[in-house]
Coordinates of C-alpha atoms in Angstrom, one line a residue:
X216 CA 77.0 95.3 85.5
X217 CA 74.0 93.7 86.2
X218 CA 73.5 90.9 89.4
X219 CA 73.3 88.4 87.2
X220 CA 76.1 89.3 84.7
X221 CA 77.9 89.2 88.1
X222 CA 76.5 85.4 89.2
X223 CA 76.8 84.1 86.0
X224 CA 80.4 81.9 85.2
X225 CA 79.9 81.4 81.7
X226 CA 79.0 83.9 78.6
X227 CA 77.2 82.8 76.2
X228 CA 78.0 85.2 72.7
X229 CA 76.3 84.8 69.3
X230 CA 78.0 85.6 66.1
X231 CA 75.1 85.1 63.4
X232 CA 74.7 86.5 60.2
X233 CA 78.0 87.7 57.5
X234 CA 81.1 88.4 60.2
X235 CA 81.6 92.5 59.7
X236 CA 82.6 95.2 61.7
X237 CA 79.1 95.2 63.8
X238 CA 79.5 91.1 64.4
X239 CA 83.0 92.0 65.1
X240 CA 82.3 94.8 67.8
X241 CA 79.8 92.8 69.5
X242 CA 82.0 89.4 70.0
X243 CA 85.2 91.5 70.8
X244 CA 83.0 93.7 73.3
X245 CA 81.4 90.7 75.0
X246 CA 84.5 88.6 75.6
X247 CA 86.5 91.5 77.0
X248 CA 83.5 91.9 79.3
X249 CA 83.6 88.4 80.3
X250 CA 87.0 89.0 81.2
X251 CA 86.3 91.3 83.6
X252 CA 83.6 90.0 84.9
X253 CA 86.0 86.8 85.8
X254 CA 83.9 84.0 83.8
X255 CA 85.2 80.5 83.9
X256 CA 84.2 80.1 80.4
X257 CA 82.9 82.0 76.8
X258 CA 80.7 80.2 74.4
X259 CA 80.9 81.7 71.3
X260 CA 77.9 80.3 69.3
X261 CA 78.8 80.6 65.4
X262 CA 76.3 80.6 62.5
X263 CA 78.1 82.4 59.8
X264 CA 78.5 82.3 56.1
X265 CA 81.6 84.0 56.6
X266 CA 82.6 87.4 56.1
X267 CA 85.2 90.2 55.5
X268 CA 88.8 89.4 56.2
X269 CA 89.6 92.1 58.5
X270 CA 87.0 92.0 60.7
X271 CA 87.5 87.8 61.6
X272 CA 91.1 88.6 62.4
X273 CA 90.3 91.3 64.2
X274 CA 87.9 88.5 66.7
X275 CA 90.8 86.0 66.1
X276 CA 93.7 88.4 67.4
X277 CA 91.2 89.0 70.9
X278 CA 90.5 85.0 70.8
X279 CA 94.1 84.3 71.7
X280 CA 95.1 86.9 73.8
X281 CA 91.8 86.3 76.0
X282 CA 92.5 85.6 79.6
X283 CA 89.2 83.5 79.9
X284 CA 88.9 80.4 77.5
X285 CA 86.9 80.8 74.6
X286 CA 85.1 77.4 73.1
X287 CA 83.7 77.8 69.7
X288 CA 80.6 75.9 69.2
X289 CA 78.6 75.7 65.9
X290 CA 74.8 75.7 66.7
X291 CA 72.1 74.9 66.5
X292 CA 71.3 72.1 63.9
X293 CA 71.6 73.1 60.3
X294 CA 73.9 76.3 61.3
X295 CA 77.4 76.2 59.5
X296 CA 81.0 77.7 60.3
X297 CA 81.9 78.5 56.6
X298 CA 84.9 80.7 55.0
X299 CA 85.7 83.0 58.1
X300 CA 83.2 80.8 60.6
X301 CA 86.2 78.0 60.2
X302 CA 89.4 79.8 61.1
X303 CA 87.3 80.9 64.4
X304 CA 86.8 78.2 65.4
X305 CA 90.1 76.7 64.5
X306 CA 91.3 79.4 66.7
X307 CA 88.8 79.0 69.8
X308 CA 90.6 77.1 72.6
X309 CA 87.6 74.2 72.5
X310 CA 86.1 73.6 69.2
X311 CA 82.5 72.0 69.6
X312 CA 80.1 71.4 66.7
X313 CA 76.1 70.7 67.2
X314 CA 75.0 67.5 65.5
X315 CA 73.6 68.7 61.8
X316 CA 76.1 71.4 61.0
X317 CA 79.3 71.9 59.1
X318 CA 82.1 73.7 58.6
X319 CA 84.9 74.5 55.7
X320 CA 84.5 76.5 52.0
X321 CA 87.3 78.7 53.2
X322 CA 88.8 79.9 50.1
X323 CA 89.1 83.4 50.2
X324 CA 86.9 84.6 47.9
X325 CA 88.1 87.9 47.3
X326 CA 90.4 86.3 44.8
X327 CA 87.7 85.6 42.8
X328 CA 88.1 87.8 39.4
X329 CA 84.9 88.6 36.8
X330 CA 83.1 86.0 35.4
X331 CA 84.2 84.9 31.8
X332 CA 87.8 86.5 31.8
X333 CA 91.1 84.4 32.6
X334 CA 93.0 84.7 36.4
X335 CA 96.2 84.4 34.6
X336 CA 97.5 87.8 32.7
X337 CA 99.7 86.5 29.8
X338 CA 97.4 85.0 26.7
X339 CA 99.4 81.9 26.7
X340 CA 98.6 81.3 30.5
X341 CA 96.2 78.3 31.2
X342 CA 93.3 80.5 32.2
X343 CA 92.4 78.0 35.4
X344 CA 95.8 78.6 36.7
X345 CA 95.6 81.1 39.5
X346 CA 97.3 84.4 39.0
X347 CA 100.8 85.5 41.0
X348 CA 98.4 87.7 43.6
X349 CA 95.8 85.0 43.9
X350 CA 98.7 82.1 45.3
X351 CA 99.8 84.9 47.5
X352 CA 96.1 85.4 49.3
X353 CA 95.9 81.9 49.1
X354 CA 99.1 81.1 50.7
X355 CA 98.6 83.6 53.4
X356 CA 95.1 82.2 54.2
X357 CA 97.0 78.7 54.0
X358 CA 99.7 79.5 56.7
X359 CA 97.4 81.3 59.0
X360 CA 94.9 78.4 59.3
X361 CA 97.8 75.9 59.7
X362 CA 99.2 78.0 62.3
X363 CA 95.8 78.1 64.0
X364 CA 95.8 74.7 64.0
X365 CA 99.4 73.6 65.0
X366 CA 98.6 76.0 68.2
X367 CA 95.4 74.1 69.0
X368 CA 96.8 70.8 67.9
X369 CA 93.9 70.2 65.1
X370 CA 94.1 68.7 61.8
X371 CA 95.9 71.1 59.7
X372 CA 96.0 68.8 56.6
X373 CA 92.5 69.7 55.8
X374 CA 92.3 72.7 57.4
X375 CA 94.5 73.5 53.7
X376 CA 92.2 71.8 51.7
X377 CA 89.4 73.2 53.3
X378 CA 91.4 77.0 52.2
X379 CA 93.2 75.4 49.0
X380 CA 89.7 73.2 47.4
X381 CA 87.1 75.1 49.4
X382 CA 86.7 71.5 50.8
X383 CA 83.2 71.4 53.8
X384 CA 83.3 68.8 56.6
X385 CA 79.7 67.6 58.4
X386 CA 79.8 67.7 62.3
X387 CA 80.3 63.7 62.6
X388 CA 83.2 64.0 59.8
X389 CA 84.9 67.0 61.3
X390 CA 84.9 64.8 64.6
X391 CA 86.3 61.5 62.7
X392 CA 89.2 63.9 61.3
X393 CA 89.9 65.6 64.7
X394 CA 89.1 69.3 63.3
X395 CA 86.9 69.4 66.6
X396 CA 87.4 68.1 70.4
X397 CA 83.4 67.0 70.5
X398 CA 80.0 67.5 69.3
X399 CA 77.4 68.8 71.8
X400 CA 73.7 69.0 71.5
X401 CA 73.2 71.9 73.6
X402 CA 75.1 74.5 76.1
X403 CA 74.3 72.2 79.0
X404 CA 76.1 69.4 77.0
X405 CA 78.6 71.5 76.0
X406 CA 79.6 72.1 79.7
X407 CA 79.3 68.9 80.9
X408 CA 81.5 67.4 78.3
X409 CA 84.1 70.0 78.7
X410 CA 84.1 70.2 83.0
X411 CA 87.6 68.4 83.6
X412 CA 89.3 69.7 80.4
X413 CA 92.9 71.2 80.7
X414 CA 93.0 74.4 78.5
X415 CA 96.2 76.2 77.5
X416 CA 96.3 80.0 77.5
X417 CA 98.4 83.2 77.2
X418 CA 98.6 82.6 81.1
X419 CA 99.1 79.2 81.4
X420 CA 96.8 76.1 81.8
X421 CA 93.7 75.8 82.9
X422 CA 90.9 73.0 84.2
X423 CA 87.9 73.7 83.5
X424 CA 85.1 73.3 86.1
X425 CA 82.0 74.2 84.5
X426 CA 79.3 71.1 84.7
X427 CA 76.0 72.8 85.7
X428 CA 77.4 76.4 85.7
X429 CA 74.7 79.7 85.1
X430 CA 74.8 81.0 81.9
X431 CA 75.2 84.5 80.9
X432 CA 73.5 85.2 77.1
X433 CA 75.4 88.6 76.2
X434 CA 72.9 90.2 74.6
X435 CA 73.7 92.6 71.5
X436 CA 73.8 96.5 72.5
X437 CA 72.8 99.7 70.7
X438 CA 76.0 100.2 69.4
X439 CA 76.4 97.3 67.9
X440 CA 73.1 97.2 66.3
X441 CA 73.3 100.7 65.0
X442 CA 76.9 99.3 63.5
X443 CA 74.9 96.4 61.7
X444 CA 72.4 99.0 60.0
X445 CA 74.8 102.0 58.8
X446 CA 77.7 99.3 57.6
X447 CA 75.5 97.7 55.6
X448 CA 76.4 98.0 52.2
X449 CA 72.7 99.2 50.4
X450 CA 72.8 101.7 53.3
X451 CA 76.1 103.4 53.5
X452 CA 75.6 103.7 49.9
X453 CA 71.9 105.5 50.4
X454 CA 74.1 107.7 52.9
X455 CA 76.5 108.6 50.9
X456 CA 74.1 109.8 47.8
X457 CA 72.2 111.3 50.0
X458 CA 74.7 112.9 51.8
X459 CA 76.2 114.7 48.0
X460 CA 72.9 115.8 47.1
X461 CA 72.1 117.5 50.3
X462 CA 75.1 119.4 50.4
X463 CA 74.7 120.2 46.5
X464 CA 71.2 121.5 47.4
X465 CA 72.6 123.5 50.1
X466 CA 75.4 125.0 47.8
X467 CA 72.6 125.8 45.3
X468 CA 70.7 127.8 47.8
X469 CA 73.4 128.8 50.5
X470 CA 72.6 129.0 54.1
X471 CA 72.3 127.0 56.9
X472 CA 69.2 124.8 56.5
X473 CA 67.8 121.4 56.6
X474 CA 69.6 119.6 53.5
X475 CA 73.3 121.1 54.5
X476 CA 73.0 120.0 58.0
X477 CA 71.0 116.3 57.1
X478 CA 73.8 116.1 54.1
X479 CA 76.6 116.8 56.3
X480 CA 75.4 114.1 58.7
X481 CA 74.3 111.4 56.5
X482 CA 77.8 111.7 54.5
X483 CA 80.2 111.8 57.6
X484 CA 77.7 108.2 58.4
X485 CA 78.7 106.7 55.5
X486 CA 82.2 107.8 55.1
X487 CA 82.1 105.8 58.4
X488 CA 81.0 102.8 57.2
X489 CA 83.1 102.8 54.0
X490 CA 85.9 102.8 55.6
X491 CA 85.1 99.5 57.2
X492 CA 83.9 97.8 54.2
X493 CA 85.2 96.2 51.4
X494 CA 85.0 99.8 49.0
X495 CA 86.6 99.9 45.7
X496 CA 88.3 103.5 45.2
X497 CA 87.4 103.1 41.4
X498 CA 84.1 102.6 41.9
X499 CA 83.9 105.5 44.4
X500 CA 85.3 107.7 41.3
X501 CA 83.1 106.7 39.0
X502 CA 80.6 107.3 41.3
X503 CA 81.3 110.7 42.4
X504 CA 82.2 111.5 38.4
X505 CA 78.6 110.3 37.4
X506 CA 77.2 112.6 40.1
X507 CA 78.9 115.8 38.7
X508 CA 78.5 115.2 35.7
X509 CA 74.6 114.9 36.1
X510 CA 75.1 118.3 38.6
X511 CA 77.1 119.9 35.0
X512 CA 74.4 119.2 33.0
X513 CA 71.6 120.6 35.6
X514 CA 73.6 124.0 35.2
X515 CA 75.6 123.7 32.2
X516 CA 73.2 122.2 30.1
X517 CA 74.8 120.3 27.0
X518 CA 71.7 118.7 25.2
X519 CA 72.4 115.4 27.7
X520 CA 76.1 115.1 27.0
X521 CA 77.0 115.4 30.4
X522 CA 74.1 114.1 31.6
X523 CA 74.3 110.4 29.6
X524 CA 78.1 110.2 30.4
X525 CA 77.1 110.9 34.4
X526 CA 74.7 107.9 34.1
X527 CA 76.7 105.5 32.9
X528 CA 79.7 106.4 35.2
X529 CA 77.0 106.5 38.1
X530 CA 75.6 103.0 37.1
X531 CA 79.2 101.5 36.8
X532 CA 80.2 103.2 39.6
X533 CA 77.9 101.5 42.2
X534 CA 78.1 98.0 41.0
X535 CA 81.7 98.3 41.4
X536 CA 81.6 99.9 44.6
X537 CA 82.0 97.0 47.2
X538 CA 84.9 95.4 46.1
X539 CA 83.8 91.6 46.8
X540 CA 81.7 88.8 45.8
X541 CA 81.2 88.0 49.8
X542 CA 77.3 87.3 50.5
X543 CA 75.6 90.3 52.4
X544 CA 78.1 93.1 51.6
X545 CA 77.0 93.7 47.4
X546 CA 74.9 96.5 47.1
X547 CA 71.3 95.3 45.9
X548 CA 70.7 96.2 41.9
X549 CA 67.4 97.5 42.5
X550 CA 68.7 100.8 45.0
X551 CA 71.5 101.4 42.3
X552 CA 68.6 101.4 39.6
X553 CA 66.3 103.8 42.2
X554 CA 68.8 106.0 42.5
X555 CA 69.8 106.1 39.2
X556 CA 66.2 107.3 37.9
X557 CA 66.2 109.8 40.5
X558 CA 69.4 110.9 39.5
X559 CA 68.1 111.4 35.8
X560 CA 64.7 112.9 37.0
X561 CA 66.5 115.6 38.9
X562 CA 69.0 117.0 36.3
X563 CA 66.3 116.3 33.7
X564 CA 63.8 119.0 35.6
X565 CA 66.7 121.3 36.2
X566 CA 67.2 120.6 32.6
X567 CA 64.0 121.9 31.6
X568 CA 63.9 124.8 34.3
X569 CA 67.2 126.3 32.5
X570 CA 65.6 125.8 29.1
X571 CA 62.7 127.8 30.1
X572 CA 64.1 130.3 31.5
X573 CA 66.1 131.1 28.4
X574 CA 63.0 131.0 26.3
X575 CA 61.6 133.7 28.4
X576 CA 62.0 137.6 27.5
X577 CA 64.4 139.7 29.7
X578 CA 63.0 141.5 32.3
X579 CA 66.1 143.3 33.4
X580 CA 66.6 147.4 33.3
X581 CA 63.5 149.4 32.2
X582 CA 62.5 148.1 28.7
X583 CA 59.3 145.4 30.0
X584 CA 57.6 148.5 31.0
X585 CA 56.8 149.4 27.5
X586 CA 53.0 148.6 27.2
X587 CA 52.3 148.1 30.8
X588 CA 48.9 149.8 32.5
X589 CA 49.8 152.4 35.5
X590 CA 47.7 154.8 37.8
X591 CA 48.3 158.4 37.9
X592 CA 49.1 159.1 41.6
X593 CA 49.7 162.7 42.0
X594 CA 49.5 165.6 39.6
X595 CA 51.5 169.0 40.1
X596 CA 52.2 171.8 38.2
X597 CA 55.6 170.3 37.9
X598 CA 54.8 167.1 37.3
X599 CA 53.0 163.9 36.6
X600 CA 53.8 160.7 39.0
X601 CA 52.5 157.6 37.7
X602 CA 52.4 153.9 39.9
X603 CA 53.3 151.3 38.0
X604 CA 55.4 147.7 39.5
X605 CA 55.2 149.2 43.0
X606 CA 57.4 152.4 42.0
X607 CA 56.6 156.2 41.1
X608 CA 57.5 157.4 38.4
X609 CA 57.6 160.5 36.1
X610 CA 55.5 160.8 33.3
X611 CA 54.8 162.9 30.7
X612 CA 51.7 162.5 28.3
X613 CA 50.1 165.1 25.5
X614 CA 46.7 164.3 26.8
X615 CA 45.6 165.8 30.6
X616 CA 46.1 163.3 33.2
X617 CA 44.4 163.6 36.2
X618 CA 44.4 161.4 39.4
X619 CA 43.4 157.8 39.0
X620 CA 43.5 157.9 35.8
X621 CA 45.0 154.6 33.7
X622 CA 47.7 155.1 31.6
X623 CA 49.8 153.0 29.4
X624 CA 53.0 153.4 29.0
X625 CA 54.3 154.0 25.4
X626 CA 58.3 154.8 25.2
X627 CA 60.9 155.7 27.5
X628 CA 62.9 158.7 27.7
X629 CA 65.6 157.4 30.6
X630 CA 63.5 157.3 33.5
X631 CA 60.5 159.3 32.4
X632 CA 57.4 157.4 31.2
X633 CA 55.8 158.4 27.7
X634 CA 52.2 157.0 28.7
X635 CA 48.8 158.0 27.2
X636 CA 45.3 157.7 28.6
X637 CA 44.6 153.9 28.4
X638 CA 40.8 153.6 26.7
X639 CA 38.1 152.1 28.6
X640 CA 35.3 150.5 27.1
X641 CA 31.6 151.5 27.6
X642 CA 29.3 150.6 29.4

């Protein structure tokens, strides 16, 4: 730890961009570090659209068992707390907007089903009314912002309305309905207003004394960064085709080599990273069934068969795959249509490869030597030998051979060549 990590009393942590696993890592990383380091205070600066579920109550869970007091503050101007941004800071000990910014739309929106088609299942349901699994996300999301804000003694009236209608407050209107303690216009602000406050924690209560305190701006490491690039959705996905077709390269043409070892690396990466996102396991299926089914037709050709029914299980397959309509984590349609031409452009040349090769004549045993020129090696009394592919061989011819003569080969009789003197034009 740095000298001044050490000097410093109050963290300052940004959580910017869709919350995720890398968000996630870096905010729980920097306020356990602030912990240790013994900070009065951790700002945690919020300008999010919201995010994946699992990854804000994994943030939340470390918010309120943190042994240093963490204020949520929504900054700068025009920034916004929305869908996940408002439970965190609903659960932040000191909640804190910056004039210009809001907060709310936090309906969870994995309940949302295709466009066009009814949420209810029964055809004489109302097709607005919500389905039996969407009131139970809802009320779940319901009670778990209420309880946020029963703990911190906020307004949980609209914290429900704000999960129930997807309902969005302004900084001055959030203040008027007592869903924040203040508004600030900077960090310095922030502390000033808050030096004197009595917090309550896991521990007890605490004053804060932080008016004109250093500030420590935890700055986002490798590991969180490298997080941010392989769970993002259009790259796991890259990882994971490339990954399949590395390894199905390698099992073409066994040994150790490049594409094995890059395959095996890039689809342990993205297994990774699928695990963490929001992956639908029937869009995975019909993704790995459109892949082998374009592999079959490579090597099993059936006039395209295969190779069409791959496609369209391939194409499905990816726009199913992330299994949400959250911003940030749908895989982009122009990477599913890249790979999807590759896809066809590789089984259609290994199409055409197979095709040719069974238009070609067989080359195996002895028979393609019938009409093919030789040289006569070495003559004996016994015997004629005869050079032809590489190999000698025994010949036999009613004409007298000598050395360096050509010869072409006429008939076979087993392994002994029939050849005759091959004519040479004149000079």
């Amino acid at each position: 730890m740095s000298a001044a990590m050490a000097r410093a009393d109050v963290w300052l942590v940004d959580l910017q961009g869709a919350v995720g696993p890398a968000s996630a890592d870096h905010v729980i990383r920097g306020i356990h570090q602030a912990g240790e380091a013994g900070a009065e205070l951790v700002i945690l600066r919020i300008d999010t659209p919201g995010g994946l579920d699992t990854s804000m109550r994994e943030m939340i869970k470390v918010i309120l068992a943190s042994p240093v007091p963490v204020a949520g503050y929504v900054a700068p101007g025009g920034a916004r707390a929305a869908s996940a941004g408002t439970y965190l800071l609903y659960a932040a000990h000191l909640a804190v907007m910056a004039p210009g910014t809001n907060l709310g739309a936090a309906t969870p929106v994995q309940i949302a089903g295709p466009p066009g088609l009814p949420a209810g299942g029964d055809k004489g349901e109302n097709p607005d009314s919500p389905s039996a699994m969407e009131k139970k996300i809802v009320n779940d999301a319901v009670a778990y912002i209420q309880g946020l804000a029963q703990l911190r003694g906020r307004n949980a009236e609209w914290a429900e309305r704000a999960v129930r209608g997807g309902e969005s407050l302004s900084a001055e209107d959030a203040l008027k309905l007592d869903v924040v303690d203040f508004m600030a216009v900077s960090v310095e602000d922030l502390l000033q207003q808050a030096d004197g406050l009595t917090l309550s924690l896991d521990a007890g209560d605490i004053t804060l004394q932080t008016a004109g305190l250093p500030v420590y701006h935890h700055p986002v490491d490798w590991r969180s960064e490298f997080l941010a690039v392989i769970t993002n959705p259009n790259v796991a996905y890259i990882l994971m085709l490339v990954g399949i077709y590395g390894l199905i390269i390698e099992f073409y043409n066994p040994g150790i080599g490049l594409p094995g070892v890059m395959g095996a690396l890039c689809l342990l990466l993205a297994l990774y990273a699928l695990q963490v996102l929001p992956v639908s396991y029937a869009g995975l299926g019909l993704l790995l069934l459109g892949v082998a089914l374009m592999v079959a037709e490579a090597f099993a050709p059936s006039f395209g068969i295969l190779g069409i029914g791959g496609l369209v299980a391939f194409v499905i397959g990816s726009v199913m795959l992330m299994d949400t309509e959250l911003p940030g984590y749908r895989i982009a349609m122009p990477v599913i249509a890249a790979f999807a031409v590759f896809s066809v452009a590789i089984f259609s040349i290994a199409l055409s490869l197979v095709l040719k090769s069974r238009r070609q004549l067989s080359v195996a045993g002895v028979e393609h030597l019938i009409g093919e020129v030789g040289v006569v090696e070495r003559v004996t009394s016994d015997a004629t030998w005869v050079r032809l592919d590489g190999e000698l061989w025994h010949a036999e011819s009613n004409a007298t051979l000598a050395e360096n003569d050509e010869v072409t080969v006429d008939a076979l009789d087993g392994l002994v060549l029939k050849v005759s003197k091959s004519r040479k034009e004149k000079s």
